[in-house]
């Protein structure tokens, strides 16, 4: 689940950023893998006619059967195991009984708590055959996320991540949402540092070995502007253009980065799903 960018937030503040050792890395591998396995389960379940409420039920059962807890349940009043964001929904879409239709695109965002550690990841799924523009957006979003991840290493900065994402996204004629961001995590769901997905040189934090955080850009086919629906959760594009998102949880290593939420079945890339 995304963190909201607060206007008064001190983006360059390095206080309270946790640096983790071998024990933390081992725990996050376990949590991240299970979260990725939950999304792998969705690969065969996202079809025309299925409801997002049913997908939510499947994830809840998967989590409990594996001794995990969906982190979103009762988080700030949220009552579901996943977020399901369809078409022009940017993020935090609430599962319901509405059926998915041929040509829809959907982001499923899951965070599982395993032995007290959080694995947070999301992935895009086409519902049946989708239009070329939707396919282009999904591919652009995945590529942009990976461009951001590729620059992560000790000595780089959080602004390097956002710059790489923004440059690639805009080169592919998509826009980057500014209202939500990646976040630190580990034993807590949301903690420092804040990871913006666009260039923001005045809010740059040096990356250090042992940092854990998410990279989770949201890209739109239209303008980047969003608004929050009356339910207080669902964020949608103001111009009703399609939106897409991918997310990985990762850790900064001595020489680069380790992605904790890679798909065990190889379904990370849209071209592999």
PDB file of C-alpha atoms in Angstrom:
ATOM      1  CA  UNK A   1       0.000   0.000   0.000  1.00  0.00           C
ATOM      2  CA  UNK A   2       1.324   3.407  -1.012  1.00  0.00           C
ATOM      3  CA  UNK A   3       2.297   6.176   1.342  1.00  0.00           C
ATOM      4  CA  UNK A   4       0.722   9.596   0.737  1.00  0.00           C
ATOM      5  CA  UNK A   5       3.140  12.436   0.046  1.00  0.00           C
ATOM      6  CA  UNK A   6       2.535  15.029   2.766  1.00  0.00           C
ATOM      7  CA  UNK A   7       3.189  18.659   1.725  1.00  0.00           C
ATOM      8  CA  UNK A   8       4.977  19.447   5.001  1.00  0.00           C
ATOM      9  CA  UNK A   9       7.082  16.288   4.987  1.00  0.00           C
ATOM     10  CA  UNK A  10      10.851  16.772   5.338  1.00  0.00           C
ATOM     11  CA  UNK A  11      11.980  14.502   2.521  1.00  0.00           C
ATOM     12  CA  UNK A  12      15.676  14.846   3.300  1.00  0.00           C
ATOM     13  CA  UNK A  13      15.323  13.853   6.962  1.00  0.00           C
ATOM     14  CA  UNK A  14      17.491  10.826   7.723  1.00  0.00           C
ATOM     15  CA  UNK A  15      16.329  10.428  11.327  1.00  0.00           C
ATOM     16  CA  UNK A  16      14.779   7.072  12.202  1.00  0.00           C
ATOM     17  CA  UNK A  17      15.872   5.307   9.007  1.00  0.00           C
ATOM     18  CA  UNK A  18      16.565   1.739  10.072  1.00  0.00           C
ATOM     19  CA  UNK A  19      19.648  -0.100   8.809  1.00  0.00           C
ATOM     20  CA  UNK A  20      19.249  -3.874   8.887  1.00  0.00           C
ATOM     21  CA  UNK A  21      21.702  -6.741   9.061  1.00  0.00           C
ATOM     22  CA  UNK A  22      21.652 -10.391   8.010  1.00  0.00           C
ATOM     23  CA  UNK A  23      18.709 -11.275  10.271  1.00  0.00           C
ATOM     24  CA  UNK A  24      16.544  -8.584   8.731  1.00  0.00           C
ATOM     25  CA  UNK A  25      17.475  -9.597   5.195  1.00  0.00           C
ATOM     26  CA  UNK A  26      16.574 -13.224   5.924  1.00  0.00           C
ATOM     27  CA  UNK A  27      13.221 -12.208   7.420  1.00  0.00           C
ATOM     28  CA  UNK A  28      12.371  -9.929   4.500  1.00  0.00           C
ATOM     29  CA  UNK A  29      13.225 -12.636   1.985  1.00  0.00           C
ATOM     30  CA  UNK A  30      10.645 -14.838   3.664  1.00  0.00           C
ATOM     31  CA  UNK A  31       7.959 -12.147   3.859  1.00  0.00           C
ATOM     32  CA  UNK A  32       8.634 -10.887   0.338  1.00  0.00           C
ATOM     33  CA  UNK A  33       8.540 -14.348  -1.199  1.00  0.00           C
ATOM     34  CA  UNK A  34       5.171 -15.158   0.369  1.00  0.00           C
ATOM     35  CA  UNK A  35       3.694 -11.858  -0.838  1.00  0.00           C
ATOM     36  CA  UNK A  36       4.996 -12.622  -4.346  1.00  0.00           C
ATOM     37  CA  UNK A  37       3.501 -16.118  -4.168  1.00  0.00           C
ATOM     38  CA  UNK A  38       0.142 -14.553  -3.298  1.00  0.00           C
ATOM     39  CA  UNK A  39       0.318 -12.480  -6.483  1.00  0.00           C
ATOM     40  CA  UNK A  40       1.377 -15.543  -8.475  1.00  0.00           C
ATOM     41  CA  UNK A  41      -1.889 -17.145  -7.331  1.00  0.00           C
ATOM     42  CA  UNK A  42      -3.767 -14.314  -9.017  1.00  0.00           C
ATOM     43  CA  UNK A  43      -2.291 -15.097 -12.439  1.00  0.00           C
ATOM     44  CA  UNK A  44      -4.958 -17.745 -13.122  1.00  0.00           C
ATOM     45  CA  UNK A  45      -7.746 -16.064 -11.155  1.00  0.00           C
ATOM     46  CA  UNK A  46      -8.000 -12.663 -12.859  1.00  0.00           C
ATOM     47  CA  UNK A  47     -10.514 -13.389 -15.625  1.00  0.00           C
ATOM     48  CA  UNK A  48     -13.642 -11.734 -17.044  1.00  0.00           C
ATOM     49  CA  UNK A  49     -16.575 -12.241 -14.692  1.00  0.00           C
ATOM     50  CA  UNK A  50     -14.617 -12.605 -11.454  1.00  0.00           C
ATOM     51  CA  UNK A  51     -15.217 -10.086  -8.677  1.00  0.00           C
ATOM     52  CA  UNK A  52     -12.489  -8.270  -6.778  1.00  0.00           C
ATOM     53  CA  UNK A  53     -14.217  -9.357  -3.559  1.00  0.00           C
ATOM     54  CA  UNK A  54     -13.533 -12.957  -4.575  1.00  0.00           C
ATOM     55  CA  UNK A  55      -9.872 -12.166  -5.231  1.00  0.00           C
ATOM     56  CA  UNK A  56      -9.689 -10.520  -1.819  1.00  0.00           C
ATOM     57  CA  UNK A  57     -11.126 -13.675  -0.227  1.00  0.00           C
ATOM     58  CA  UNK A  58      -8.548 -15.864  -1.994  1.00  0.00           C
ATOM     59  CA  UNK A  59      -5.660 -13.753  -0.727  1.00  0.00           C
ATOM     60  CA  UNK A  60      -7.024 -13.790   2.820  1.00  0.00           C
ATOM     61  CA  UNK A  61      -7.284 -17.582   2.735  1.00  0.00           C
ATOM     62  CA  UNK A  62      -3.803 -17.899   1.222  1.00  0.00           C
ATOM     63  CA  UNK A  63      -2.309 -15.686   3.919  1.00  0.00           C
ATOM     64  CA  UNK A  64      -3.971 -17.443   6.833  1.00  0.00           C
ATOM     65  CA  UNK A  65      -3.130 -20.868   5.431  1.00  0.00           C
ATOM     66  CA  UNK A  66       0.534 -19.836   5.421  1.00  0.00           C
ATOM     67  CA  UNK A  67       0.586 -18.279   8.885  1.00  0.00           C
ATOM     68  CA  UNK A  68       0.649 -14.715   7.590  1.00  0.00           C
ATOM     69  CA  UNK A  69      -1.496 -11.656   8.266  1.00  0.00           C
ATOM     70  CA  UNK A  70      -2.665  -9.204   5.563  1.00  0.00           C
ATOM     71  CA  UNK A  71      -1.259  -5.896   6.788  1.00  0.00           C
ATOM     72  CA  UNK A  72      -4.058  -3.799   5.303  1.00  0.00           C
ATOM     73  CA  UNK A  73      -6.850  -5.317   7.415  1.00  0.00           C
ATOM     74  CA  UNK A  74      -7.810  -2.683  10.016  1.00  0.00           C
ATOM     75  CA  UNK A  75      -5.010  -0.401   8.818  1.00  0.00           C
ATOM     76  CA  UNK A  76      -6.467   3.093   9.352  1.00  0.00           C
ATOM     77  CA  UNK A  77      -9.914   1.533   9.112  1.00  0.00           C
ATOM     78  CA  UNK A  78      -9.331  -0.377   5.879  1.00  0.00           C
ATOM     79  CA  UNK A  79     -11.193  -3.702   5.972  1.00  0.00           C
ATOM     80  CA  UNK A  80      -9.728  -5.798   3.158  1.00  0.00           C
ATOM     81  CA  UNK A  81      -6.712  -8.012   2.469  1.00  0.00           C
ATOM     82  CA  UNK A  82      -5.723  -6.315  -0.788  1.00  0.00           C
ATOM     83  CA  UNK A  83      -6.240  -3.178  -2.840  1.00  0.00           C
ATOM     84  CA  UNK A  84      -7.744  -3.718  -6.295  1.00  0.00           C
ATOM     85  CA  UNK A  85      -7.328  -0.756  -8.656  1.00  0.00           C
ATOM     86  CA  UNK A  86      -9.129  -1.096 -11.988  1.00  0.00           C
ATOM     87  CA  UNK A  87      -8.592   1.001 -15.142  1.00  0.00           C
ATOM     88  CA  UNK A  88      -8.576   4.695 -14.094  1.00  0.00           C
ATOM     89  CA  UNK A  89      -8.131   3.872 -10.399  1.00  0.00           C
ATOM     90  CA  UNK A  90      -4.592   4.897  -9.469  1.00  0.00           C
ATOM     91  CA  UNK A  91      -4.337   3.057  -6.142  1.00  0.00           C
ATOM     92  CA  UNK A  92      -6.202   1.947  -3.000  1.00  0.00           C
ATOM     93  CA  UNK A  93      -9.178   0.561  -4.914  1.00  0.00           C
ATOM     94  CA  UNK A  94     -11.522  -1.311  -2.556  1.00  0.00           C
ATOM     95  CA  UNK A  95     -12.577  -4.888  -3.419  1.00  0.00           C
ATOM     96  CA  UNK A  96     -16.300  -5.232  -4.146  1.00  0.00           C
ATOM     97  CA  UNK A  97     -18.852  -7.405  -5.928  1.00  0.00           C
ATOM     98  CA  UNK A  98     -18.537  -5.700  -9.319  1.00  0.00           C
ATOM     99  CA  UNK A  99     -17.369  -8.149 -11.994  1.00  0.00           C
ATOM    100  CA  UNK A 100     -14.233  -7.555 -14.012  1.00  0.00           C
ATOM    101  CA  UNK A 101     -14.853  -7.142 -17.732  1.00  0.00           C
ATOM    102  CA  UNK A 102     -12.914  -8.140 -20.831  1.00  0.00           C
ATOM    103  CA  UNK A 103     -10.385  -5.409 -21.586  1.00  0.00           C
ATOM    104  CA  UNK A 104     -10.028  -4.135 -18.014  1.00  0.00           C
ATOM    105  CA  UNK A 105      -6.631  -3.764 -16.396  1.00  0.00           C
ATOM    106  CA  UNK A 106      -6.204  -4.235 -12.662  1.00  0.00           C
ATOM    107  CA  UNK A 107      -3.483  -3.653 -10.108  1.00  0.00           C
ATOM    108  CA  UNK A 108      -3.491  -5.983  -7.102  1.00  0.00           C
ATOM    109  CA  UNK A 109      -1.536  -4.694  -4.115  1.00  0.00           C
ATOM    110  CA  UNK A 110      -0.795  -7.068  -1.240  1.00  0.00           C
ATOM    111  CA  UNK A 111       1.212  -6.707   1.960  1.00  0.00           C
ATOM    112  CA  UNK A 112       1.703  -9.774   4.145  1.00  0.00           C
ATOM    113  CA  UNK A 113       3.139  -9.807   7.652  1.00  0.00           C
ATOM    114  CA  UNK A 114       5.298 -12.887   8.170  1.00  0.00           C
ATOM    115  CA  UNK A 115       6.859 -13.362  11.614  1.00  0.00           C
ATOM    116  CA  UNK A 116       6.451  -9.637  12.210  1.00  0.00           C
ATOM    117  CA  UNK A 117       8.036  -8.488   8.912  1.00  0.00           C
ATOM    118  CA  UNK A 118       6.234  -6.841   5.985  1.00  0.00           C
ATOM    119  CA  UNK A 119       6.419  -7.977   2.360  1.00  0.00           C
ATOM    120  CA  UNK A 120       4.720  -5.388   0.130  1.00  0.00           C
ATOM    121  CA  UNK A 121       4.239  -5.810  -3.608  1.00  0.00           C
ATOM    122  CA  UNK A 122       1.822  -5.116  -6.456  1.00  0.00           C
ATOM    123  CA  UNK A 123       1.422  -6.207 -10.025  1.00  0.00           C
ATOM    124  CA  UNK A 124      -0.725  -5.427 -13.072  1.00  0.00           C
ATOM    125  CA  UNK A 125      -3.043  -7.996 -14.650  1.00  0.00           C
ATOM    126  CA  UNK A 126      -4.866  -7.796 -17.987  1.00  0.00           C
ATOM    127  CA  UNK A 127      -8.446  -9.045 -17.929  1.00  0.00           C
ATOM    128  CA  UNK A 128      -8.716 -11.067 -21.118  1.00  0.00           C
ATOM    129  CA  UNK A 129      -7.588  -9.219 -24.229  1.00  0.00           C
ATOM    130  CA  UNK A 130      -6.716  -5.573 -23.616  1.00  0.00           C
ATOM    131  CA  UNK A 131      -6.197  -2.614 -25.938  1.00  0.00           C
ATOM    132  CA  UNK A 132      -2.698  -1.734 -27.223  1.00  0.00           C
ATOM    133  CA  UNK A 133      -2.671   1.542 -25.271  1.00  0.00           C
ATOM    134  CA  UNK A 134      -3.332  -0.323 -22.021  1.00  0.00           C
ATOM    135  CA  UNK A 135      -0.617  -2.830 -22.825  1.00  0.00           C
ATOM    136  CA  UNK A 136       1.815   0.007 -23.593  1.00  0.00           C
ATOM    137  CA  UNK A 137       1.043   1.661 -20.250  1.00  0.00           C
ATOM    138  CA  UNK A 138       1.578  -1.563 -18.294  1.00  0.00           C
ATOM    139  CA  UNK A 139       4.910  -2.230 -19.987  1.00  0.00           C
ATOM    140  CA  UNK A 140       6.037   1.379 -19.497  1.00  0.00           C
ATOM    141  CA  UNK A 141       5.199   1.219 -15.796  1.00  0.00           C
ATOM    142  CA  UNK A 142       7.121  -1.986 -15.232  1.00  0.00           C
ATOM    143  CA  UNK A 143      10.126  -0.711 -17.177  1.00  0.00           C
ATOM    144  CA  UNK A 144      10.109   2.567 -15.248  1.00  0.00           C
ATOM    145  CA  UNK A 145      10.049   0.773 -11.911  1.00  0.00           C
ATOM    146  CA  UNK A 146      12.980  -1.380 -12.959  1.00  0.00           C
ATOM    147  CA  UNK A 147      14.936   1.655 -14.181  1.00  0.00           C
ATOM    148  CA  UNK A 148      14.539   3.114 -10.697  1.00  0.00           C
ATOM    149  CA  UNK A 149      15.601  -0.115  -9.012  1.00  0.00           C
ATOM    150  CA  UNK A 150      18.653  -0.476 -11.250  1.00  0.00           C
ATOM    151  CA  UNK A 151      20.281   2.688  -9.861  1.00  0.00           C
ATOM    152  CA  UNK A 152      20.029   1.583  -6.218  1.00  0.00           C
ATOM    153  CA  UNK A 153      23.357   1.058  -4.465  1.00  0.00           C
ATOM    154  CA  UNK A 154      25.218   2.567  -1.504  1.00  0.00           C
ATOM    155  CA  UNK A 155      26.250   6.110  -2.394  1.00  0.00           C
ATOM    156  CA  UNK A 156      23.312   6.715  -4.723  1.00  0.00           C
ATOM    157  CA  UNK A 157      20.348   8.765  -3.495  1.00  0.00           C
ATOM    158  CA  UNK A 158      16.587   8.499  -3.345  1.00  0.00           C
ATOM    159  CA  UNK A 159      16.474  11.274  -5.951  1.00  0.00           C
ATOM    160  CA  UNK A 160      18.434   9.064  -8.370  1.00  0.00           C
ATOM    161  CA  UNK A 161      15.549   6.575  -8.154  1.00  0.00           C
ATOM    162  CA  UNK A 162      12.889   9.173  -8.879  1.00  0.00           C
ATOM    163  CA  UNK A 163      14.881  10.758 -11.693  1.00  0.00           C
ATOM    164  CA  UNK A 164      15.409   7.424 -13.453  1.00  0.00           C
ATOM    165  CA  UNK A 165      11.714   6.579 -13.183  1.00  0.00           C
ATOM    166  CA  UNK A 166      10.501   9.963 -14.397  1.00  0.00           C
ATOM    167  CA  UNK A 167      12.915  10.158 -17.316  1.00  0.00           C
ATOM    168  CA  UNK A 168      11.927   6.730 -18.615  1.00  0.00           C
ATOM    169  CA  UNK A 169       8.203   7.210 -18.043  1.00  0.00           C
ATOM    170  CA  UNK A 170       8.092  10.541 -19.833  1.00  0.00           C
ATOM    171  CA  UNK A 171      10.191   9.216 -22.712  1.00  0.00           C
ATOM    172  CA  UNK A 172       7.364   6.717 -23.273  1.00  0.00           C
ATOM    173  CA  UNK A 173       4.675   9.448 -23.236  1.00  0.00           C
ATOM    174  CA  UNK A 174       3.275   8.597 -19.811  1.00  0.00           C
ATOM    175  CA  UNK A 175       3.056  10.746 -16.682  1.00  0.00           C
ATOM    176  CA  UNK A 176       4.172   9.977 -13.123  1.00  0.00           C
ATOM    177  CA  UNK A 177       1.716  10.424 -10.258  1.00  0.00           C
ATOM    178  CA  UNK A 178       3.109  12.785  -7.581  1.00  0.00           C
ATOM    179  CA  UNK A 179       0.589  12.241  -4.790  1.00  0.00           C
ATOM    180  CA  UNK A 180       1.847   8.850  -3.582  1.00  0.00           C
ATOM    181  CA  UNK A 181       5.275   7.428  -2.935  1.00  0.00           C
ATOM    182  CA  UNK A 182       7.299   4.425  -1.876  1.00  0.00           C
ATOM    183  CA  UNK A 183       8.284   4.022   1.750  1.00  0.00           C
ATOM    184  CA  UNK A 184      10.568   2.324   4.182  1.00  0.00           C
ATOM    185  CA  UNK A 185       9.283  -0.842   5.834  1.00  0.00           C
ATOM    186  CA  UNK A 186      10.380  -3.870   7.814  1.00  0.00           C
ATOM    187  CA  UNK A 187       8.810  -4.526  11.187  1.00  0.00           C
ATOM    188  CA  UNK A 188       6.599  -1.510  10.495  1.00  0.00           C
ATOM    189  CA  UNK A 189       4.321  -1.037   7.480  1.00  0.00           C
ATOM    190  CA  UNK A 190       5.358   2.534   6.679  1.00  0.00           C
ATOM    191  CA  UNK A 191       8.508   4.270   7.900  1.00  0.00           C
ATOM    192  CA  UNK A 192      11.321   6.447   6.489  1.00  0.00           C
ATOM    193  CA  UNK A 193      12.691   6.948   3.918  1.00  0.00           C
ATOM    194  CA  UNK A 194      10.172   8.430   1.505  1.00  0.00           C
ATOM    195  CA  UNK A 195      10.756   7.255  -2.085  1.00  0.00           C
ATOM    196  CA  UNK A 196       9.445   9.724  -4.652  1.00  0.00           C
ATOM    197  CA  UNK A 197       9.007   8.459  -8.207  1.00  0.00           C
ATOM    198  CA  UNK A 198      10.002  11.738  -9.828  1.00  0.00           C
ATOM    199  CA  UNK A 199      12.956  14.110  -9.599  1.00  0.00           C
ATOM    200  CA  UNK A 200      13.014  16.135  -6.393  1.00  0.00           C
ATOM    201  CA  UNK A 201      16.616  17.255  -5.720  1.00  0.00           C
ATOM    202  CA  UNK A 202      15.767  19.068  -2.478  1.00  0.00           C
ATOM    203  CA  UNK A 203      14.462  15.863  -0.899  1.00  0.00           C
ATOM    204  CA  UNK A 204      17.329  13.500  -1.543  1.00  0.00           C
ATOM    205  CA  UNK A 205      18.510  10.897   0.977  1.00  0.00           C
ATOM    206  CA  UNK A 206      21.795   8.980   0.528  1.00  0.00           C
ATOM    207  CA  UNK A 207      21.276   5.233   0.212  1.00  0.00           C
ATOM    208  CA  UNK A 208      23.082   3.004   2.704  1.00  0.00           C
ATOM    209  CA  UNK A 209      23.542  -0.723   3.078  1.00  0.00           C
ATOM    210  CA  UNK A 210      20.710  -2.202   5.133  1.00  0.00           C
ATOM    211  CA  UNK A 211      17.945   0.197   4.090  1.00  0.00           C
ATOM    212  CA  UNK A 212      14.625  -1.494   3.247  1.00  0.00           C
ATOM    213  CA  UNK A 213      11.968   0.288   1.178  1.00  0.00           C
ATOM    214  CA  UNK A 214       9.487  -0.033  -1.663  1.00  0.00           C
ATOM    215  CA  UNK A 215       9.664   1.323  -5.200  1.00  0.00           C
ATOM    216  CA  UNK A 216       6.117   1.546  -6.580  1.00  0.00           C
ATOM    217  CA  UNK A 217       5.536   4.086  -9.360  1.00  0.00           C
ATOM    218  CA  UNK A 218       2.067   4.881 -10.665  1.00  0.00           C
ATOM    219  CA  UNK A 219       1.930   5.998 -14.305  1.00  0.00           C
ATOM    220  CA  UNK A 220      -1.001   7.489 -16.220  1.00  0.00           C
ATOM    221  CA  UNK A 221      -1.711   7.633 -19.934  1.00  0.00           C
ATOM    222  CA  UNK A 222      -3.040  11.147 -19.413  1.00  0.00           C
ATOM    223  CA  UNK A 223      -2.147  13.832 -16.908  1.00  0.00           C
ATOM    224  CA  UNK A 224      -0.643  12.932 -13.505  1.00  0.00           C
ATOM    225  CA  UNK A 225      -3.409  14.614 -11.480  1.00  0.00           C
ATOM    226  CA  UNK A 226      -5.493  12.456  -9.147  1.00  0.00           C
ATOM    227  CA  UNK A 227      -8.397  12.892  -6.744  1.00  0.00           C
ATOM    228  CA  UNK A 228      -9.657  10.851  -3.799  1.00  0.00           C
ATOM    229  CA  UNK A 229     -13.148   9.383  -4.030  1.00  0.00           C
ATOM    230  CA  UNK A 230     -15.817   9.873  -1.379  1.00  0.00           C
ATOM    231  CA  UNK A 231     -14.896   6.564   0.295  1.00  0.00           C
ATOM    232  CA  UNK A 232     -11.713   8.243   1.512  1.00  0.00           C
ATOM    233  CA  UNK A 233      -9.443   5.622  -0.059  1.00  0.00           C
ATOM    234  CA  UNK A 234      -9.869   5.193  -3.808  1.00  0.00           C
ATOM    235  CA  UNK A 235      -7.575   7.471  -5.829  1.00  0.00           C
ATOM    236  CA  UNK A 236      -8.570   8.026  -9.476  1.00  0.00           C
ATOM    237  CA  UNK A 237      -7.168   9.982 -12.404  1.00  0.00           C
ATOM    238  CA  UNK A 238      -8.857  13.356 -12.749  1.00  0.00           C
ATOM    239  CA  UNK A 239      -9.038  13.023 -16.531  1.00  0.00           C
ATOM    240  CA  UNK A 240     -10.291   9.399 -16.328  1.00  0.00           C
ATOM    241  CA  UNK A 241      -7.213   8.149 -18.204  1.00  0.00           C
ATOM    242  CA  UNK A 242      -5.859   4.675 -17.525  1.00  0.00           C
ATOM    243  CA  UNK A 243      -3.391   4.209 -14.679  1.00  0.00           C
ATOM    244  CA  UNK A 244      -0.974   1.400 -13.840  1.00  0.00           C
ATOM    245  CA  UNK A 245       1.406   0.503 -11.017  1.00  0.00           C
ATOM    246  CA  UNK A 246       4.055  -2.057 -10.087  1.00  0.00           C
ATOM    247  CA  UNK A 247       5.759  -2.439  -6.728  1.00  0.00           C
ATOM    248  CA  UNK A 248       8.694  -4.303  -5.244  1.00  0.00           C
ATOM    249  CA  UNK A 249      10.098  -4.425  -1.728  1.00  0.00           C
ATOM    250  CA  UNK A 250      13.897  -4.359  -1.669  1.00  0.00           C
ATOM    251  CA  UNK A 251      17.003  -3.923   0.422  1.00  0.00           C
ATOM    252  CA  UNK A 252      20.207  -1.997  -0.264  1.00  0.00           C
ATOM    253  CA  UNK A 253      23.171  -4.390  -0.240  1.00  0.00           C
ATOM    254  CA  UNK A 254      26.903  -3.757  -0.044  1.00  0.00           C
ATOM    255  CA  UNK A 255      27.180  -3.608  -3.834  1.00  0.00           C
ATOM    256  CA  UNK A 256      23.650  -2.895  -5.093  1.00  0.00           C
ATOM    257  CA  UNK A 257      20.135  -4.063  -4.377  1.00  0.00           C
ATOM    258  CA  UNK A 258      18.223  -7.222  -3.494  1.00  0.00           C
ATOM    259  CA  UNK A 259      14.566  -7.495  -4.543  1.00  0.00           C
ATOM    260  CA  UNK A 260      12.639  -9.424  -1.894  1.00  0.00           C
ATOM    261  CA  UNK A 261       9.360  -9.748  -3.821  1.00  0.00           C
ATOM    262  CA  UNK A 262      10.459 -11.385  -7.068  1.00  0.00           C
ATOM    263  CA  UNK A 263       7.949 -13.896  -8.396  1.00  0.00           C
ATOM    264  CA  UNK A 264       9.074 -17.481  -7.703  1.00  0.00           C
ATOM    265  CA  UNK A 265       7.279 -18.436 -10.933  1.00  0.00           C
ATOM    266  CA  UNK A 266       8.859 -15.702 -13.054  1.00  0.00           C
ATOM    267  CA  UNK A 267       5.708 -13.580 -13.466  1.00  0.00           C
ATOM    268  CA  UNK A 268       7.297 -10.224 -12.602  1.00  0.00           C
ATOM    269  CA  UNK A 269       7.462  -8.789 -16.111  1.00  0.00           C
ATOM    270  CA  UNK A 270       4.212  -8.183 -18.048  1.00  0.00           C
ATOM    271  CA  UNK A 271       5.711 -10.093 -20.984  1.00  0.00           C
ATOM    272  CA  UNK A 272       6.170 -13.146 -18.740  1.00  0.00           C
ATOM    273  CA  UNK A 273       2.653 -13.250 -17.309  1.00  0.00           C
TER     274      UNK A 273
END
